[in-house]
Structures are given as structure tokens and as C-alpha cells.
Amino acid sequence: VEDDVAGRDLAGRRVVVSAGGTREPIDPVRFIGNRSSGRQGVELARAARARGAHVTLVAANLAPDVAAQVPGAGLGEVVAVETTAQLREAVRAAAASADVVVMAAAVADFRPVHAPGAKIKKVPGRGPEPIALVENPDVLAELAHDRLRAGQVVVGFAAETGDADGSVLDHGRAKARRKGADLLVVNAVGEGRGFGVDANDVTVVDGAGEVVVTASGSKRAVADAVWDVVARLAADRAD
Ligand code: CTP
Ligand code: CA
């Protein structure tokens, strides 16, 4: 049984949360993937459930310890996916009847053009063939553009490192304006932050890149801070 500290401000709402990281096959035994554990996404799903939402979790390759928490999490539905194409189909199917979609999954940006049905063999002394890649669809940008349901709140996540072109927040604000989502949750990754660890520091920005709220603490605390904002927005739109 989940505790109920945040109240039931998502009661009756249908939410979709994607979590984990997609993997794109190179051949039957290899893939291109990323380090996302799915921890933040699963915490978002559990927090939404505790606040009364009906939750569909689209789970892409969760870390084993995170996956172990899912059956006991009291979620509505869990759809396991592997690739970006599968995640896109599952998210869009559930989003058609959802009040809120949160894209917490780390989606592979590129996939191999061809994934042969047989294992790629090395030829000793001859280097590997290059792997040609093609860009994946941007699931979040599509959701923000298509608005599969009237009044739907669309939320993205952005894991950023600062670089010569700007800070973590600079990149997050530019991304928010590019994506067209209602909210983007920006967090710093790398050097022991973000991936695989329980603590998180986030800045939530709106579609114009303006800061709405900052939150830090456990991934559950961050999840509840995100839902505080989303629940208010969803309630405004339902009026
Ligand atoms: N996302 C998505 N589909 C993709 C890539 C990303 O839906 N093909 C979503 C992620 O789930 C996340 C948000 O977009 O909610 C931001 O992902 P991110 O990787 O930070 O953004 P990109 O636009 O891919 O930019 P880049 O990786 O170059 O920083
Ligand atoms: Ca990306």
C-alpha cells in the first residue's frame, strides 16, 4: 500500500509514463543502448499511483533492481518494450486516452539502418564494417505536436551536461522551446549525478523555457514535485 502524503490530486486522471532506455539491435546479440536505469520513471509512476492516477508504465529495459520493484508498485498496466519503435507504439496507444504523458525514458536517438538476422562475425586482421545509423522519430516532439487527446499535458525529461555552448539550464531551456512540450524536467548528469543513483536535482521549465520550479532530493521527492506542477496544470485544463 502506498502512502498518501501528497493527497489524491491525480484521482481519476489517466497518465502514461515511459521509463528506462531503448535499445536498437545491431545484430541478434548486440545493441546500441544507454545507461538509463528507469529509476526516475518508475518513481514517477509509483507517485502518480499513490496520488490516485490510473497509470500505464511503458518500461524499456529497466535495470534489474528497478524492474524488481515494479510488480509490487501497484501500477495499472506495465508494457515492456525494447526498441524506440516499440516504445513509440506503446506510448501513443496509451496516450490516446491519457490526460498526462511523461516521457522519462532515455530514447535512443539513432538506430542501425540494417540489423542482420545472423550474428556479425569478425574477420581477423580486417577491421569492422562501419555501422550505418538513421535517426529515430522524436516521440516527445510528436506527442507535443499531435496532441492525441484534448487538454493533454505532455512532459519531457532532459539529461544534460554543460559544455562550451552553455550550462545545463541553457541547454534545457533551448530544448524546451524546441520540443513543444508543456513542461521539461531538466537534470544534470555525469560525474555521479543522475544515472543509477537515487538523488536528483531538477529544474522544471515550461514550453517557453521559463523556470517553473526546482526540486532536489530522492527520485521519489523529485517525482512528487513534478506531479505537483502537472496536477495543477491538468486541473486548470479540465476547468
Ligand atoms: N525523446 C523522445 N524521442 C527521441 C529522443 C528523445 O521522445 N527520439 C524524449 C525523451 O524521452 C525526453 C526528451 O525527449 O523526454 C529529451 O530527450 P533528450 O535525449 O534530452 O533530447 P534530444 O532531443 O534527443 O537531444 P540530445 O540528445 O541531442 O540532447
Ligand atoms: Ca537524445
mmCIF file of C-alpha atoms and ligand atoms in Angstrom:
data_model
loop_
_atom_site.group_PDB
_atom_site.id
_atom_site.type_symbol
_atom_site.label_atom_id
_atom_site.label_comp_id
_atom_site.label_asym_id
_atom_site.label_seq_id
_atom_site.Cartn_x
_atom_site.Cartn_y
_atom_site.Cartn_z
ATOM 1 C CA VAL A 1 0.000 0.000 0.000
ATOM 2 C CA GLU A 2 1.385 3.384 -0.994
ATOM 3 C CA ASP A 3 1.384 6.228 1.481
ATOM 4 C CA ASP A 4 -0.847 9.156 0.700
ATOM 5 C CA VAL A 5 1.133 12.192 1.852
ATOM 6 C CA ALA A 6 0.596 14.190 -1.337
ATOM 7 C CA GLY A 7 -3.162 13.746 -1.356
ATOM 8 C CA ARG A 8 -5.128 12.397 -4.274
ATOM 9 C CA ASP A 9 -4.829 15.292 -6.690
ATOM 10 C CA LEU A 10 -4.487 12.886 -9.633
ATOM 11 C CA ALA A 11 -7.633 10.926 -8.775
ATOM 12 C CA GLY A 12 -9.423 9.843 -11.929
ATOM 13 C CA ARG A 13 -6.589 11.009 -14.198
ATOM 14 C CA ARG A 14 -5.066 8.646 -16.725
ATOM 15 C CA VAL A 15 -1.314 9.019 -17.022
ATOM 16 C CA VAL A 16 1.333 7.369 -19.166
ATOM 17 C CA VAL A 17 4.943 7.247 -18.011
ATOM 18 C CA SER A 18 7.791 5.905 -20.123
ATOM 19 C CA ALA A 19 10.853 4.714 -18.218
ATOM 20 C CA GLY A 20 14.224 3.144 -18.875
ATOM 21 C CA GLY A 21 16.225 3.297 -22.066
ATOM 22 C CA THR A 22 15.512 1.969 -25.533
ATOM 23 C CA ARG A 23 17.876 -0.432 -27.279
ATOM 24 C CA GLU A 24 18.425 -0.725 -31.000
ATOM 25 C CA PRO A 25 19.654 -4.053 -32.369
ATOM 26 C CA ILE A 26 22.931 -4.220 -34.284
ATOM 27 C CA ASP A 27 22.510 -7.970 -34.785
ATOM 28 C CA PRO A 28 20.759 -10.687 -32.724
ATOM 29 C CA VAL A 29 23.253 -10.380 -29.846
ATOM 30 C CA ARG A 30 24.287 -6.702 -29.801
ATOM 31 C CA PHE A 31 22.574 -3.382 -29.385
ATOM 32 C CA ILE A 32 23.052 0.366 -29.113
ATOM 33 C CA GLY A 33 21.695 1.495 -25.764
ATOM 34 C CA ASN A 34 22.194 3.893 -22.884
ATOM 35 C CA ARG A 35 22.747 3.928 -19.141
ATOM 36 C CA SER A 36 19.227 4.823 -18.012
ATOM 37 C CA SER A 37 18.112 2.596 -15.111
ATOM 38 C CA GLY A 38 14.444 3.592 -15.252
ATOM 39 C CA ARG A 39 14.531 4.563 -11.572
ATOM 40 C CA GLN A 40 13.117 8.073 -12.023
ATOM 41 C CA GLY A 41 10.381 6.859 -14.364
ATOM 42 C CA VAL A 42 9.304 4.086 -12.013
ATOM 43 C CA GLU A 43 9.236 6.558 -9.111
ATOM 44 C CA LEU A 44 7.059 8.876 -11.204
ATOM 45 C CA ALA A 45 4.688 6.002 -11.919
ATOM 46 C CA ARG A 46 4.503 4.947 -8.267
ATOM 47 C CA ALA A 47 3.993 8.528 -7.094
ATOM 48 C CA ALA A 48 1.193 9.081 -9.634
ATOM 49 C CA ARG A 49 -0.480 5.879 -8.499
ATOM 50 C CA ALA A 50 -0.268 6.999 -4.864
ATOM 51 C CA ARG A 51 -1.954 10.280 -5.852
ATOM 52 C CA GLY A 52 -4.875 8.419 -7.379
ATOM 53 C CA ALA A 53 -3.978 8.198 -11.069
ATOM 54 C CA HIS A 54 -4.543 5.261 -13.361
ATOM 55 C CA VAL A 55 -1.001 4.633 -14.588
ATOM 56 C CA THR A 56 0.356 2.927 -17.670
ATOM 57 C CA LEU A 57 4.096 2.357 -17.371
ATOM 58 C CA VAL A 58 5.918 1.791 -20.647
ATOM 59 C CA ALA A 59 9.112 0.128 -19.452
ATOM 60 C CA ALA A 60 12.188 -0.075 -21.670
ATOM 61 C CA ASN A 61 14.967 -2.302 -20.386
ATOM 62 C CA LEU A 62 14.829 -1.362 -16.710
ATOM 63 C CA ALA A 63 17.851 -2.119 -14.522
ATOM 64 C CA PRO A 64 17.247 -5.412 -12.676
ATOM 65 C CA ASP A 65 16.832 -3.816 -9.247
ATOM 66 C CA VAL A 66 14.363 -1.278 -10.662
ATOM 67 C CA ALA A 67 12.409 -3.934 -12.564
ATOM 68 C CA ALA A 68 12.152 -5.917 -9.317
ATOM 69 C CA GLN A 69 10.196 -3.039 -7.751
ATOM 70 C CA VAL A 70 7.618 -2.818 -10.499
ATOM 71 C CA PRO A 71 5.263 -5.748 -9.789
ATOM 72 C CA GLY A 72 4.767 -4.586 -6.206
ATOM 73 C CA ALA A 73 4.309 -0.977 -7.198
ATOM 74 C CA GLY A 74 0.550 -1.194 -7.619
ATOM 75 C CA LEU A 75 0.603 0.136 -11.159
ATOM 76 C CA GLY A 76 -2.304 -0.065 -13.559
ATOM 77 C CA GLU A 77 -0.583 -1.574 -16.536
ATOM 78 C CA VAL A 78 3.007 -2.267 -17.453
ATOM 79 C CA VAL A 79 4.027 -2.600 -21.098
ATOM 80 C CA ALA A 80 7.561 -3.870 -21.649
ATOM 81 C CA VAL A 81 9.337 -2.618 -24.759
ATOM 82 C CA GLU A 82 12.826 -2.871 -26.159
ATOM 83 C CA THR A 83 13.264 -0.577 -29.168
ATOM 84 C CA THR A 84 12.263 3.008 -29.861
ATOM 85 C CA ALA A 85 9.720 1.851 -32.443
ATOM 86 C CA GLN A 86 8.061 -0.382 -29.822
ATOM 87 C CA LEU A 87 8.131 2.375 -27.222
ATOM 88 C CA ARG A 88 6.593 4.824 -29.685
ATOM 89 C CA GLU A 89 3.710 2.443 -30.479
ATOM 90 C CA ALA A 90 3.030 1.627 -26.809
ATOM 91 C CA VAL A 91 3.181 5.245 -25.661
ATOM 92 C CA ARG A 92 0.956 6.520 -28.462
ATOM 93 C CA ALA A 93 -1.607 3.740 -27.919
ATOM 94 C CA ALA A 94 -1.889 4.587 -24.222
ATOM 95 C CA ALA A 95 -1.674 8.353 -24.837
ATOM 96 C CA ALA A 96 -4.814 8.297 -26.971
ATOM 97 C CA SER A 97 -6.870 8.161 -23.765
ATOM 98 C CA ALA A 98 -4.448 9.830 -21.340
ATOM 99 C CA ASP A 99 -4.662 13.173 -19.522
ATOM 100 C CA VAL A 100 -0.895 13.265 -18.990
ATOM 101 C CA VAL A 101 2.102 11.730 -20.770
ATOM 102 C CA VAL A 102 5.527 11.853 -19.143
ATOM 103 C CA MET A 103 8.470 10.813 -21.299
ATOM 104 C CA ALA A 104 11.046 9.876 -18.676
ATOM 105 C CA ALA A 105 12.629 7.214 -20.894
ATOM 106 C CA ALA A 106 16.018 7.781 -22.468
ATOM 107 C CA VAL A 107 15.194 7.201 -26.115
ATOM 108 C CA ALA A 108 17.989 6.104 -28.458
ATOM 109 C CA ASP A 109 18.497 8.921 -30.942
ATOM 110 C CA PHE A 110 19.752 6.648 -33.727
ATOM 111 C CA ARG A 111 19.324 3.056 -34.822
ATOM 112 C CA PRO A 112 21.288 0.872 -37.222
ATOM 113 C CA VAL A 113 19.860 1.009 -40.736
ATOM 114 C CA HIS A 114 20.141 -2.789 -41.053
ATOM 115 C CA ALA A 115 20.141 -5.372 -38.281
ATOM 116 C CA PRO A 116 21.123 -8.663 -39.914
ATOM 117 C CA GLY A 117 19.329 -11.756 -38.659
ATOM 118 C CA ALA A 118 22.642 -13.534 -38.073
ATOM 119 C CA LYS A 119 25.499 -12.539 -35.796
ATOM 120 C CA ILE A 120 28.115 -10.267 -37.367
ATOM 121 C CA LYS A 121 31.425 -12.157 -37.488
ATOM 122 C CA LYS A 122 34.847 -10.623 -37.232
ATOM 123 C CA VAL A 123 37.360 -11.331 -39.951
ATOM 124 C CA PRO A 124 40.722 -11.484 -38.136
ATOM 125 C CA GLY A 125 43.087 -8.766 -39.252
ATOM 126 C CA ARG A 126 40.374 -6.862 -41.091
ATOM 127 C CA GLY A 127 38.701 -4.025 -39.221
ATOM 128 C CA PRO A 128 34.931 -3.865 -38.620
ATOM 129 C CA GLU A 129 32.469 -2.644 -41.197
ATOM 130 C CA PRO A 130 31.048 0.730 -40.172
ATOM 131 C CA ILE A 131 27.505 0.567 -38.782
ATOM 132 C CA ALA A 132 25.253 2.968 -40.694
ATOM 133 C CA LEU A 133 22.753 4.736 -38.431
ATOM 134 C CA VAL A 134 19.487 6.532 -39.084
ATOM 135 C CA GLU A 135 17.676 8.978 -36.778
ATOM 136 C CA ASN A 136 14.742 7.710 -34.712
ATOM 137 C CA PRO A 137 11.447 9.586 -34.563
ATOM 138 C CA ASP A 138 11.240 12.059 -31.689
ATOM 139 C CA VAL A 139 8.376 10.565 -29.682
ATOM 140 C CA LEU A 140 8.055 13.553 -27.345
ATOM 141 C CA ALA A 141 8.050 16.156 -30.124
ATOM 142 C CA GLU A 142 5.427 14.116 -31.988
ATOM 143 C CA LEU A 143 3.210 13.895 -28.887
ATOM 144 C CA ALA A 144 3.569 17.630 -28.324
ATOM 145 C CA HIS A 145 2.674 18.300 -31.954
ATOM 146 C CA ASP A 146 -0.135 15.763 -32.385
ATOM 147 C CA ARG A 147 -1.911 16.306 -29.032
ATOM 148 C CA LEU A 148 -3.594 12.917 -29.190
ATOM 149 C CA ARG A 149 -6.188 13.976 -26.636
ATOM 150 C CA ALA A 150 -7.645 17.449 -25.993
ATOM 151 C CA GLY A 151 -6.167 19.156 -22.946
ATOM 152 C CA GLN A 152 -3.445 16.545 -22.562
ATOM 153 C CA VAL A 153 -0.354 17.606 -20.583
ATOM 154 C CA VAL A 154 2.885 16.497 -22.265
ATOM 155 C CA VAL A 155 6.045 16.357 -20.152
ATOM 156 C CA GLY A 156 9.618 15.578 -21.186
ATOM 157 C CA PHE A 157 12.853 14.977 -19.354
ATOM 158 C CA ALA A 158 16.263 16.238 -20.394
ATOM 159 C CA ALA A 159 19.504 14.864 -19.046
ATOM 160 C CA GLU A 160 22.157 17.423 -19.796
ATOM 161 C CA THR A 161 25.806 18.132 -19.198
ATOM 162 C CA GLY A 162 27.057 21.660 -19.558
ATOM 163 C CA ASP A 163 29.590 22.310 -22.326
ATOM 164 C CA ALA A 164 31.304 25.165 -24.154
ATOM 165 C CA ASP A 165 27.958 26.166 -25.702
ATOM 166 C CA GLY A 166 26.131 26.637 -22.408
ATOM 167 C CA SER A 167 25.155 25.453 -18.939
ATOM 168 C CA VAL A 168 22.829 22.575 -18.092
ATOM 169 C CA LEU A 169 19.955 25.045 -17.767
ATOM 170 C CA ASP A 170 20.836 26.861 -21.031
ATOM 171 C CA HIS A 171 20.620 23.577 -22.910
ATOM 172 C CA GLY A 172 17.425 22.602 -21.083
ATOM 173 C CA ARG A 173 15.688 25.871 -21.890
ATOM 174 C CA ALA A 174 16.648 25.671 -25.563
ATOM 175 C CA LYS A 175 15.404 22.077 -25.672
ATOM 176 C CA ALA A 176 12.096 23.044 -24.049
ATOM 177 C CA ARG A 177 11.499 25.616 -26.765
ATOM 178 C CA ARG A 178 12.420 23.101 -29.493
ATOM 179 C CA LYS A 179 10.246 20.229 -28.272
ATOM 180 C CA GLY A 180 6.917 21.972 -27.813
ATOM 181 C CA ALA A 181 6.082 20.028 -24.646
ATOM 182 C CA ASP A 182 4.225 21.759 -21.800
ATOM 183 C CA LEU A 183 6.988 21.033 -19.294
ATOM 184 C CA LEU A 184 10.554 19.804 -19.465
ATOM 185 C CA VAL A 185 12.295 18.411 -16.389
ATOM 186 C CA VAL A 186 15.975 19.262 -16.728
ATOM 187 C CA ASN A 187 18.628 17.437 -14.753
ATOM 188 C CA ALA A 188 22.399 17.368 -14.706
ATOM 189 C CA VAL A 189 24.042 14.029 -15.489
ATOM 190 C CA GLY A 190 27.581 12.709 -15.457
ATOM 191 C CA GLU A 191 30.149 12.599 -12.650
ATOM 192 C CA GLY A 192 27.959 10.505 -10.368
ATOM 193 C CA ARG A 193 24.793 12.532 -10.924
ATOM 194 C CA GLY A 194 21.527 11.392 -12.433
ATOM 195 C CA PHE A 195 22.032 7.892 -13.785
ATOM 196 C CA GLY A 196 21.660 4.939 -11.458
ATOM 197 C CA VAL A 197 21.790 6.946 -8.225
ATOM 198 C CA ASP A 198 18.820 7.804 -6.033
ATOM 199 C CA ALA A 199 19.386 11.534 -5.607
ATOM 200 C CA ASN A 200 18.448 14.014 -8.272
ATOM 201 C CA ASP A 201 18.453 17.783 -8.794
ATOM 202 C CA VAL A 202 15.985 19.079 -11.338
ATOM 203 C CA THR A 203 14.699 22.317 -12.787
ATOM 204 C CA VAL A 204 11.242 22.209 -14.355
ATOM 205 C CA VAL A 205 10.820 24.648 -17.253
ATOM 206 C CA ASP A 206 7.745 25.404 -19.347
ATOM 207 C CA GLY A 207 7.488 25.327 -23.138
ATOM 208 C CA ALA A 208 8.910 28.834 -23.349
ATOM 209 C CA GLY A 209 11.943 27.814 -21.305
ATOM 210 C CA GLU A 210 10.827 29.729 -18.199
ATOM 211 C CA VAL A 211 11.669 28.122 -14.846
ATOM 212 C CA VAL A 212 8.544 26.825 -13.071
ATOM 213 C CA VAL A 213 10.108 25.113 -10.059
ATOM 214 C CA THR A 214 13.301 23.486 -8.858
ATOM 215 C CA ALA A 215 13.441 20.339 -6.769
ATOM 216 C CA SER A 216 16.097 18.115 -5.267
ATOM 217 C CA GLY A 217 16.262 15.032 -3.147
ATOM 218 C CA SER A 218 15.327 11.417 -3.759
ATOM 219 C CA LYS A 219 13.860 10.446 -7.104
ATOM 220 C CA ARG A 220 10.536 9.997 -5.293
ATOM 221 C CA ALA A 221 10.743 13.575 -3.963
ATOM 222 C CA VAL A 222 11.525 14.817 -7.464
ATOM 223 C CA ALA A 223 8.613 12.767 -8.813
ATOM 224 C CA ASP A 224 6.207 14.377 -6.350
ATOM 225 C CA ALA A 225 7.498 17.864 -7.187
ATOM 226 C CA VAL A 226 6.853 17.165 -10.871
ATOM 227 C CA TRP A 227 3.345 15.859 -10.151
ATOM 228 C CA ASP A 228 2.588 18.958 -8.034
ATOM 229 C CA VAL A 229 3.070 21.080 -11.162
ATOM 230 C CA VAL A 230 1.426 18.643 -13.569
ATOM 231 C CA ALA A 231 -1.636 18.066 -11.377
ATOM 232 C CA ARG A 232 -2.276 21.819 -11.225
ATOM 233 C CA LEU A 233 -1.881 22.178 -14.987
ATOM 234 C CA ALA A 234 -4.168 19.196 -15.666
ATOM 235 C CA ALA A 235 -6.801 20.614 -13.286
ATOM 236 C CA ASP A 236 -6.629 24.040 -14.987
ATOM 237 C CA ARG A 237 -7.177 22.440 -18.388
ATOM 238 C CA ALA A 238 -10.118 20.363 -17.157
ATOM 239 C CA ASP A 239 -11.955 23.523 -15.997
HETATM 240 N N1 CTP B 1 12.865 11.830 -26.705
HETATM 241 C C1 CTP B 1 11.932 11.185 -27.490
HETATM 242 N N2 CTP B 1 12.303 10.616 -28.671
HETATM 243 C C2 CTP B 1 13.583 10.699 -29.095
HETATM 244 C C3 CTP B 1 14.550 11.360 -28.296
HETATM 245 C C4 CTP B 1 14.150 11.919 -27.101
HETATM 246 O O1 CTP B 1 10.762 11.125 -27.109
HETATM 247 N N3 CTP B 1 13.921 10.150 -30.260
HETATM 248 C C5 CTP B 1 12.404 12.469 -25.448
HETATM 249 C C6 CTP B 1 12.975 11.865 -24.194
HETATM 250 O O2 CTP B 1 12.150 10.836 -23.693
HETATM 251 C C7 CTP B 1 12.985 13.065 -23.251
HETATM 252 C C8 CTP B 1 13.195 14.253 -24.181
HETATM 253 O O3 CTP B 1 12.812 13.802 -25.483
HETATM 254 O O4 CTP B 1 11.736 13.229 -22.629
HETATM 255 C C9 CTP B 1 14.566 14.794 -24.222
HETATM 256 O O5 CTP B 1 15.471 13.793 -24.598
HETATM 257 P P1 CTP B 1 16.955 14.202 -24.943
HETATM 258 O O6 CTP B 1 17.720 12.993 -25.346
HETATM 259 O O7 CTP B 1 17.479 15.016 -23.799
HETATM 260 O O8 CTP B 1 16.728 15.200 -26.184
HETATM 261 P P2 CTP B 1 17.154 15.161 -27.685
HETATM 262 O O9 CTP B 1 16.159 15.979 -28.416
HETATM 263 O O10 CTP B 1 17.340 13.766 -28.163
HETATM 264 O O11 CTP B 1 18.515 15.959 -27.704
HETATM 265 P P3 CTP B 1 20.049 15.499 -27.424
HETATM 266 O O12 CTP B 1 20.080 14.033 -27.107
HETATM 267 O O13 CTP B 1 20.778 15.864 -28.665
HETATM 268 O O14 CTP B 1 20.497 16.357 -26.249
HETATM 269 CA CA CA B 2 18.738 12.254 -27.183
#
